[in-house]
Short mmCIF file of C-alpha atoms in Angstrom, two decimals:
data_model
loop_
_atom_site.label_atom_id
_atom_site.label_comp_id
_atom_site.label_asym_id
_atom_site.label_seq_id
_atom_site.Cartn_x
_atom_site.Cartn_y
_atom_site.Cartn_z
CA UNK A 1 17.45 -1.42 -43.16
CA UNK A 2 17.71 2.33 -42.38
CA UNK A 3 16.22 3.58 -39.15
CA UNK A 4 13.44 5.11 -41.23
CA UNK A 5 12.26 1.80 -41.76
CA UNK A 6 12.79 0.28 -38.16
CA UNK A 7 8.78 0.30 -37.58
CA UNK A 8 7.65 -2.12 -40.25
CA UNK A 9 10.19 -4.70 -38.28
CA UNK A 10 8.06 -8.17 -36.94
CA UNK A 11 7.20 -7.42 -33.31
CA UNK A 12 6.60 -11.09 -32.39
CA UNK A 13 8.92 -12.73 -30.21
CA UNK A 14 12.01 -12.34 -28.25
CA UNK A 15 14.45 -12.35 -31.56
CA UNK A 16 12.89 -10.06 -33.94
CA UNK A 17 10.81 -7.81 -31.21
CA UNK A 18 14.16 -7.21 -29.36
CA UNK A 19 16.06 -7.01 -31.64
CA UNK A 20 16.10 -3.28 -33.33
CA UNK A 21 15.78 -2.15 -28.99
CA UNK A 22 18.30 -4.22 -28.46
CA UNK A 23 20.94 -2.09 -30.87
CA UNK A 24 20.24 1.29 -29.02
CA UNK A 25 22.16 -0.23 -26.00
CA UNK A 26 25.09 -1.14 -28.37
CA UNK A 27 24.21 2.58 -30.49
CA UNK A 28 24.74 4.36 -26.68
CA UNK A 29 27.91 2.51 -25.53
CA UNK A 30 29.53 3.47 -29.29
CA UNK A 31 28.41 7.22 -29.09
CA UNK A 32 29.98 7.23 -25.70
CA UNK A 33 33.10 5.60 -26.38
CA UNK A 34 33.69 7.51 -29.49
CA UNK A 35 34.96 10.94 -27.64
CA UNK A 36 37.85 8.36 -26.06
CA UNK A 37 39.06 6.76 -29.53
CA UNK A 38 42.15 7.63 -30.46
CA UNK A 39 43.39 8.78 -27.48
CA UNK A 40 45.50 5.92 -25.60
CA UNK A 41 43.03 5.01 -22.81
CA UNK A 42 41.60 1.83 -22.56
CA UNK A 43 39.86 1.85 -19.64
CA UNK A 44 38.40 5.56 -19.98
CA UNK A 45 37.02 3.95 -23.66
CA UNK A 46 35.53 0.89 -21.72
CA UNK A 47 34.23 2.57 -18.96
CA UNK A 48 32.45 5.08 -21.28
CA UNK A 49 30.37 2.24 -22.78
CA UNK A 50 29.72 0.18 -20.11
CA UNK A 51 27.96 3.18 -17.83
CA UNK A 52 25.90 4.16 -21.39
CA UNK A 53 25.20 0.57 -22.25
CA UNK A 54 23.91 -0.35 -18.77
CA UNK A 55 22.20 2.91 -18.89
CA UNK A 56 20.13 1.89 -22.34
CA UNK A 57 19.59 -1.90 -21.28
CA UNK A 58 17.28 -0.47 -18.57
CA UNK A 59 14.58 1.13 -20.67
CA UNK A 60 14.47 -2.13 -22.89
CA UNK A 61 11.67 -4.31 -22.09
CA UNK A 62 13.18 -7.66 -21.18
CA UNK A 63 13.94 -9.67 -18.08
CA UNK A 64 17.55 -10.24 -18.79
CA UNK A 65 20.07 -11.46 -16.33
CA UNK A 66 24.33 -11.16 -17.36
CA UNK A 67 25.63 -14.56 -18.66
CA UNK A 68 28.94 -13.45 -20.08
CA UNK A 69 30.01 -10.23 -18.82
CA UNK A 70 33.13 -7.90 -19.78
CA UNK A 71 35.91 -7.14 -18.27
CA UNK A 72 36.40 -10.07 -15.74
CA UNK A 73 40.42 -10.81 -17.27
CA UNK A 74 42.03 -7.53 -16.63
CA UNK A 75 39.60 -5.71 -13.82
CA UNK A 76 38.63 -3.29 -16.43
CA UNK A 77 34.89 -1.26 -16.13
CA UNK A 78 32.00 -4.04 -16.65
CA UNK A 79 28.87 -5.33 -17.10
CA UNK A 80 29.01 -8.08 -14.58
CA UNK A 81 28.08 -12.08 -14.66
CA UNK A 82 24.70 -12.21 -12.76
CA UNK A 83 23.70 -8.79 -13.51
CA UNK A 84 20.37 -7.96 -13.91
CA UNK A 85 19.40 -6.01 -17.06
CA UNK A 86 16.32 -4.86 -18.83
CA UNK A 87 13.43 -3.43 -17.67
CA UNK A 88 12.43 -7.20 -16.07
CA UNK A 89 8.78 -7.51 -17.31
CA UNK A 90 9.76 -8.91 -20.70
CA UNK A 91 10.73 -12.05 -22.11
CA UNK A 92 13.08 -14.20 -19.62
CA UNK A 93 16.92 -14.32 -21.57
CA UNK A 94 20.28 -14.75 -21.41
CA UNK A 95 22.77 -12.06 -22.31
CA UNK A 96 26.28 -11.51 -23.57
CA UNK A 97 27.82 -7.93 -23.84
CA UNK A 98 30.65 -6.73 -24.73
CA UNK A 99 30.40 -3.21 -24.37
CA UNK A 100 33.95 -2.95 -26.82
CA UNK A 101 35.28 -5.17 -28.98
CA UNK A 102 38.71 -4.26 -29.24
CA UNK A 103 39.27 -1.50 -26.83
CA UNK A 104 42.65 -1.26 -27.36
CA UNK A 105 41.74 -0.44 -31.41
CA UNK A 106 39.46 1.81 -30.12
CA UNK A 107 42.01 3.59 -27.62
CA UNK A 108 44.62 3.54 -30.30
CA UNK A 109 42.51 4.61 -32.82
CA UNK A 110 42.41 1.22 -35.10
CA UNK A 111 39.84 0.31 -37.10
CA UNK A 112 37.56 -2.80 -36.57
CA UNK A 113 36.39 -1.82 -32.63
CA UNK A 114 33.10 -2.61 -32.32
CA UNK A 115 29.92 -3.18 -29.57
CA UNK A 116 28.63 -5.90 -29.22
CA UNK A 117 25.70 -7.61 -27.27
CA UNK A 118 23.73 -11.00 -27.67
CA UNK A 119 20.66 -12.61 -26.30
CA UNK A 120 18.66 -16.20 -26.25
CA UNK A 121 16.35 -17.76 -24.57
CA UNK A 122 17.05 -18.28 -20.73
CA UNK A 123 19.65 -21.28 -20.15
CA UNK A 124 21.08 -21.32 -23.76
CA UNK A 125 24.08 -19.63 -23.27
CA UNK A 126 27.34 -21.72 -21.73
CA UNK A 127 28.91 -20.29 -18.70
CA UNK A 128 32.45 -19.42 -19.76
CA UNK A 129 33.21 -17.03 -16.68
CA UNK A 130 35.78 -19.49 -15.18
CA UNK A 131 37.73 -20.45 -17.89
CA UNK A 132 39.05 -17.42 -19.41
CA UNK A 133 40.40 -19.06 -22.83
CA UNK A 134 39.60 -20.79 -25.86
CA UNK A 135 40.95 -21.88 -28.98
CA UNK A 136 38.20 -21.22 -31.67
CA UNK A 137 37.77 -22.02 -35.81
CA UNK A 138 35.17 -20.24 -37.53
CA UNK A 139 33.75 -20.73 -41.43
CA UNK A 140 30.96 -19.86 -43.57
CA UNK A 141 28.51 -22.81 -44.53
CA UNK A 142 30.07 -24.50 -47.24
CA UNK A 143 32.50 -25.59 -44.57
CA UNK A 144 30.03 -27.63 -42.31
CA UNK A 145 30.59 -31.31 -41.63
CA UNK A 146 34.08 -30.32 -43.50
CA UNK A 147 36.37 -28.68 -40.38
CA UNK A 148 37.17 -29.75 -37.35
CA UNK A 149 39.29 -27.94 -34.65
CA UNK A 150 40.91 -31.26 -33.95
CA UNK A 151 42.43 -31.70 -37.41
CA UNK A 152 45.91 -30.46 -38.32
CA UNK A 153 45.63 -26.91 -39.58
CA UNK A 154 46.99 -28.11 -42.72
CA UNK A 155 44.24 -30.56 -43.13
CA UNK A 156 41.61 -28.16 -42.44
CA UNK A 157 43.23 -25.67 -45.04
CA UNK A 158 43.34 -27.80 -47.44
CA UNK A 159 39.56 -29.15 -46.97
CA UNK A 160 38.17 -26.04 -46.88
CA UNK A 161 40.09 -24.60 -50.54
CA UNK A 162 39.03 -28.05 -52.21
CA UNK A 163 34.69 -27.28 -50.92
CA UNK A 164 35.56 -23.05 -52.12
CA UNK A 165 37.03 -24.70 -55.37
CA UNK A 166 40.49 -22.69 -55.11
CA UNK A 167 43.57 -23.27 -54.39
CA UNK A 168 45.21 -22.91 -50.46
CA UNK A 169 46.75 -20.10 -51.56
CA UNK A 170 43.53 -18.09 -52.43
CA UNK A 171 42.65 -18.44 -48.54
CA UNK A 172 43.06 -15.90 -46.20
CA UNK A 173 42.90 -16.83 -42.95
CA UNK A 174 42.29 -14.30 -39.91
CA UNK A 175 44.35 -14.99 -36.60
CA UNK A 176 45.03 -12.69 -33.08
CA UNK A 177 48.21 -11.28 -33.38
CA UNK A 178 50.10 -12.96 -30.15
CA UNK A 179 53.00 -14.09 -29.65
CA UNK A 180 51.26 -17.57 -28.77
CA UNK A 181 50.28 -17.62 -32.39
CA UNK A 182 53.78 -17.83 -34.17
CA UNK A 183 53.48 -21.58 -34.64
CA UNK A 184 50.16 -21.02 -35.98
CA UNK A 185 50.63 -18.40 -38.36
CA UNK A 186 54.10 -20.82 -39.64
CA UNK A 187 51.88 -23.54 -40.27
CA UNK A 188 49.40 -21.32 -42.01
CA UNK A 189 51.68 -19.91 -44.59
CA UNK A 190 53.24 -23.20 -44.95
CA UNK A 191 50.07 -24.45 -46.92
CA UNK A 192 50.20 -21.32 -49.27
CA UNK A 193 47.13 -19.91 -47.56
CA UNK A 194 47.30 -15.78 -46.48
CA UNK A 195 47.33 -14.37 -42.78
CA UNK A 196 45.39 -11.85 -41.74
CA UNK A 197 46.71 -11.02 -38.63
CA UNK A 198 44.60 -8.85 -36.36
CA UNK A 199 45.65 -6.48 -33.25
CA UNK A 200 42.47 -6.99 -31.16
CA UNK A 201 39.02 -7.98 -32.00
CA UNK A 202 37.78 -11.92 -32.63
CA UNK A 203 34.19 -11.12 -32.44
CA UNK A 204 34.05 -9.64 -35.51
CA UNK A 205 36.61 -11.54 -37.06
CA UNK A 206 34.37 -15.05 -36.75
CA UNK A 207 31.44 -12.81 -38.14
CA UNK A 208 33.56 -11.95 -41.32
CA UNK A 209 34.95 -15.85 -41.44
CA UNK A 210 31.40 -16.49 -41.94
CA UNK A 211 30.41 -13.59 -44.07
CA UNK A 212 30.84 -14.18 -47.87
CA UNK A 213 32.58 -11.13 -49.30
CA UNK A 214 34.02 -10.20 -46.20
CA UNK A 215 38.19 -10.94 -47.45
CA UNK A 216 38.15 -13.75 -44.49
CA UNK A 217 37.62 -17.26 -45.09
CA UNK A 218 38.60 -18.85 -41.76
CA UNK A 219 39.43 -18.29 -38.65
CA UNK A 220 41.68 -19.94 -36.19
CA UNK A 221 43.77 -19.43 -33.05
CA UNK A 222 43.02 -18.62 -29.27
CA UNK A 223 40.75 -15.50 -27.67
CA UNK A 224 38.59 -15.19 -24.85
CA UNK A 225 35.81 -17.62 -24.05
CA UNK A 226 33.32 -14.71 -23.34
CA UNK A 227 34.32 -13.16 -26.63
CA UNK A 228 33.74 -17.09 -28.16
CA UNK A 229 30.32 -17.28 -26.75
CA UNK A 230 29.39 -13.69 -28.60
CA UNK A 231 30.89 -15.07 -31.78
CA UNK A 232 28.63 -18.14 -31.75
CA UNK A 233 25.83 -16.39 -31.71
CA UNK A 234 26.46 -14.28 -34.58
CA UNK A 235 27.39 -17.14 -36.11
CA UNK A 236 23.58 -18.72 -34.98
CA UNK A 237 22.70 -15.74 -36.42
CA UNK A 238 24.56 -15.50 -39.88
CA UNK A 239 25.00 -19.49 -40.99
CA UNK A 240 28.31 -20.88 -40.66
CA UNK A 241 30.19 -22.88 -38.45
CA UNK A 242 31.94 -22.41 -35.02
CA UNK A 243 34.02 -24.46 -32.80
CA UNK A 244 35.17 -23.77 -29.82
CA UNK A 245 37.46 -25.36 -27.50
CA UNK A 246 38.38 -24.44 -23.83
CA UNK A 247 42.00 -23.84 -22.71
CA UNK A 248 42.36 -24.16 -19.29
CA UNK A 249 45.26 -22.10 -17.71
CA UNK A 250 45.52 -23.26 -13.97
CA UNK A 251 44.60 -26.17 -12.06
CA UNK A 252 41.87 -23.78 -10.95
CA UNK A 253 40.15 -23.27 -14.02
CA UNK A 254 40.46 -27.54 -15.26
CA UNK A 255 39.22 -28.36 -11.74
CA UNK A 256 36.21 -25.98 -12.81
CA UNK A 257 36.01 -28.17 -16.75
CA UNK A 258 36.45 -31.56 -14.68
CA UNK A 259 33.72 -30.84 -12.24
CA UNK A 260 30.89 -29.64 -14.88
CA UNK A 261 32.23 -32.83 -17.16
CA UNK A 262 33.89 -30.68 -19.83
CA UNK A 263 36.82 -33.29 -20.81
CA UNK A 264 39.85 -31.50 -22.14
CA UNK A 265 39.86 -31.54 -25.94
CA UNK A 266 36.61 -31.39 -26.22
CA UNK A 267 34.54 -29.33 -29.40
CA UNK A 268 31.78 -27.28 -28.63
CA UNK A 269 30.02 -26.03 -31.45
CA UNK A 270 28.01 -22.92 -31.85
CA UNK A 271 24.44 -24.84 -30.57
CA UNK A 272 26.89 -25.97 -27.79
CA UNK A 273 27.40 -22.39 -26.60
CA UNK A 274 24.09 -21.07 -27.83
CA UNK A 275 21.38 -23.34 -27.74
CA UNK A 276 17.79 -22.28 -28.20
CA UNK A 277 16.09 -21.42 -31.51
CA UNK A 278 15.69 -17.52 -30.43
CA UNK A 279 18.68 -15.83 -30.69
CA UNK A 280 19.88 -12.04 -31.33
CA UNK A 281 22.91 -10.43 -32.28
CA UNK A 282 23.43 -6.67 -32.42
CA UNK A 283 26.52 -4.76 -32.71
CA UNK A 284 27.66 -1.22 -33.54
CA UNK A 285 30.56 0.15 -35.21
CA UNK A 286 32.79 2.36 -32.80
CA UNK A 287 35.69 2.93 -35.67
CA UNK A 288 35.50 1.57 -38.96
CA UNK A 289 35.81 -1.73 -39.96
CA UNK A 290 35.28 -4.75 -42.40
CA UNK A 291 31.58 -5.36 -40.75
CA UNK A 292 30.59 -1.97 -39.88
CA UNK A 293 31.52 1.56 -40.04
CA UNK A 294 32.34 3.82 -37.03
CA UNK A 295 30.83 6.39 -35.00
CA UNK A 296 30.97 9.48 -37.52
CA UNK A 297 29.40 13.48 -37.24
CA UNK A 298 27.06 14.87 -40.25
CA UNK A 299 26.49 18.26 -39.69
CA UNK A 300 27.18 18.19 -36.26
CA UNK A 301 25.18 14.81 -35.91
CA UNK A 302 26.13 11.87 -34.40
CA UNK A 303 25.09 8.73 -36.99
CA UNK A 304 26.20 5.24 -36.12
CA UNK A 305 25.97 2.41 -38.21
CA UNK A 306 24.41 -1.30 -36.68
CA UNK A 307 23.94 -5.17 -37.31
CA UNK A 308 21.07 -6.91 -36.27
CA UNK A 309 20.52 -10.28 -36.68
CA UNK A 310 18.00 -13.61 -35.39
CA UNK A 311 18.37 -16.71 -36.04
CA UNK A 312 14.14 -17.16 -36.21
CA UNK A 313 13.78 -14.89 -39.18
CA UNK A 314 17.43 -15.38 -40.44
CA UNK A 315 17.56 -11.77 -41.34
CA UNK A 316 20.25 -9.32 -40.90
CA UNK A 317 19.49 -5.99 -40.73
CA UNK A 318 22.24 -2.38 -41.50
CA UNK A 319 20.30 0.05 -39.74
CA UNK A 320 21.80 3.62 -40.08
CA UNK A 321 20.73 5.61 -37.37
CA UNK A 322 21.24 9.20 -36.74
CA UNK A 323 21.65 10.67 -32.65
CA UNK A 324 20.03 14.41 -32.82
CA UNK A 325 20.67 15.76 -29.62
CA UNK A 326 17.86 17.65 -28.17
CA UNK A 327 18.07 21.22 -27.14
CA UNK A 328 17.07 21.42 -23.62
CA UNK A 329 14.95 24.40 -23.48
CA UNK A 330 12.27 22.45 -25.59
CA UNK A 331 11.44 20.05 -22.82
#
C-alpha cells in the first residue's frame, strides 16, 4: 500500500484505525535518526528517535500508556515503562516501542536497523521490565504444534526440515552474534543447517523467521525480553509461531519470576505475551534491510519505507511515504 492509498484503509477499531497513524511515530523517529547513521554514536541515534517518536505519539488519537519501554538495560535515551502516550481520548492500549532496532547498525552504518512500535488492547501485553532476558525461537506456520523451545536444537532442526520437505541443510537459521551463542551456533551447524548470524537486531529477525521468502527459516538464541514482547506481536500480526522463555540473571530478577508465578523453564508463547484479538505492528526502515528499506532522499526528499500490520484484518500493509518539508514562509 503506497501512501496515496492510505485513505481507503478500514477506520473501525483500534487495529486497523491506528494503524496507518500509528507508522508516522515510527516514520518521525527514522527521519530523525537517519542524519546519525553511520556515524559511531549510539546514543545521539537513539536519542534522535525517541524525542521525534514521543513527539508524533502525541498527536495520535489514543489513550496509550508505555508497557515495554527502551532503553532500560544500558541507561540509553527512552520512552519509559508507565509513560503516557497518545493524545488520551482514544481507544485504551498497551504499547511497546522501540524507537531503534539495532542502534548500534544504525550508528555503524549496518543494514537491518529498524523502528519499531506495537499496540493491543489494554492488559494484553506481559510486563517484561524486570527481567531483562530471554531465550526466544521463532517460525513461520507450518511449524506450529511442531517446535518447542524445550527440545534439543537438533530435534527442532530436524522437525522443522522434515514439515518444509528439505533437508537440514537447506535451513538457515538466524542467531545474535554473542559470544553466549558459540554453543548454539556449534550445535546448529552440526545438523547441516546454515547460520545467519546477526550483529544487532532480533525484532526483525523473528519477523523474517516467520516471513516466507525472507532467507530465514528459524530463529533461536537469547535477546531482550522487551525486544521479545515486540517480536510476538509481529508475529500476532504475520502467522507464525513464537516462544519465549525468561532468563533470569540475578536473584533479583527470579525473585521478581517466583513472586508473579513464572516457574523457571517455562514457554510463553506469542498469545502469552500478547493476548487480545486487536493487535498492531508498525515499523520503519532506518537503513536497509531484509524487511524494509532505509531512510533514503529523492530529489532532496525524504521517503521512508513502513510495515503495518493487525492481527483483526490479517493484513500487512508497505506503505511508501514521502516527507516534503514545508517552506516556512507559506504558513
Amino acid at each position: 500500500m503506497t501512501a496515496s492509498t492510505q485513505e481507503q484503509t478500514d477506520t473501525d477499531g483500534l487495529a486497523v484505525g491506528a494503524g496507518v497513524d500509528l507508522a508516522a511515530s515510527t516514520q518521525a523517529a527514522a527521519l530523525a535518526a537517519s542524519p546519525w547513521v553511520g556515524r559511531g554514536d549510539k546514543n545521539a541515534v537513539d536519542g534522535a528517535a525517541v524525542s521525534a517518536m514521543r513527539r508524533a505519539l502525541a498527536g495520535i488519537r489514543i489513550d496509550g500508556t508505555v508497557v515495554i519501554g527502551e532503553g532500560e538495560k544500558d541507561d540509553a535515551p527512552m520512552l519509559f515503562t508507565g509513560e503516557r502516550v497518545g493524545s488520551g481520548d482514544g481507544a485504551a492500549c498497551d504499547v511497546a516501542v522501540d524507537p531503534i532496532d539495532g542502534t548500534r547498525l544504525a550508528a555503524l552504518g549496518l543494514g537491518n536497523a529498524i523502528s519499531a512500535l506495537a499496540v493491543a488492547e489494554r492488559g494484553a501485553m506481559f510486563d517484561a521490565s524486570s527481567v531483562f532476558y530471554m531465550e526466544k525461537l521463532a517460525a513461520g506456520p507450518a511449524a506450529a504444534g511442531i517446535l518447542d523451545l524445550r527440545l534439543p536444537v537438533r530435534e527442532n532442526v530436524f522437525r522443522l526440515a522434515e514439515v518444509l520437505g528439505r533437508d537440514p541443510d537447506g535451513i538457515c537459521v538466524a542467531v545474535l552474534d554473542r559470544p553466549r551463542h558459540d554453543d548454539l551456533v556449534t550445535e546448529i551447524r552440526a545438523t547441516g543447517a546454515r547460520v545467519r548470524l546477526l550483529p544487532d537486531g532480533d525484532v526483525a529477525a523473528a519477523i523474517a523467521a516467520v516471513d516466507a521468502g525472507s532467507g530465514v527459516d528459524l530463529m533461536l538464541g537469547s535477546g531482550g525480553s522487551p525486544e521479545g514482547v515486540l517480536a510476538a506481536a509481529a508475529v500476532r500480526c504475520f502467522g507464525g509461531i513464537f516462544q519465549g522463555r525468561l532468563w533470569p540473571q540475578s536473584d533479583a530478577e527470579r525473585a521478581w519470576m517466583g513472586d508473579r508465578g513464572y516457574e523457571s523453564g517455562r514457554v510463553l508463547s506469542a498469545r502469552d505475551l500478547v493476548a487480545g484479538d486487536d493487535v498492531v505492528f508498525v515499523a520503519t526502515g532506518v537503513t536497509d534491510g531484509s524487511l524494509l528499506r532505509g531512510v533514503r532522499s529523492e530529489l532532496g526528499v525524504p521517503v521512508t519505507h513502513s510495515l503495518v500490520a493487525d492481527t483483526r484484518t490479517g493484513m500487512r500493509h508497505l506503505v511508501e511515504t514521502r516527507h516534503p518539508q514545508r517552506d516556512p514562509g507559506t504558513g
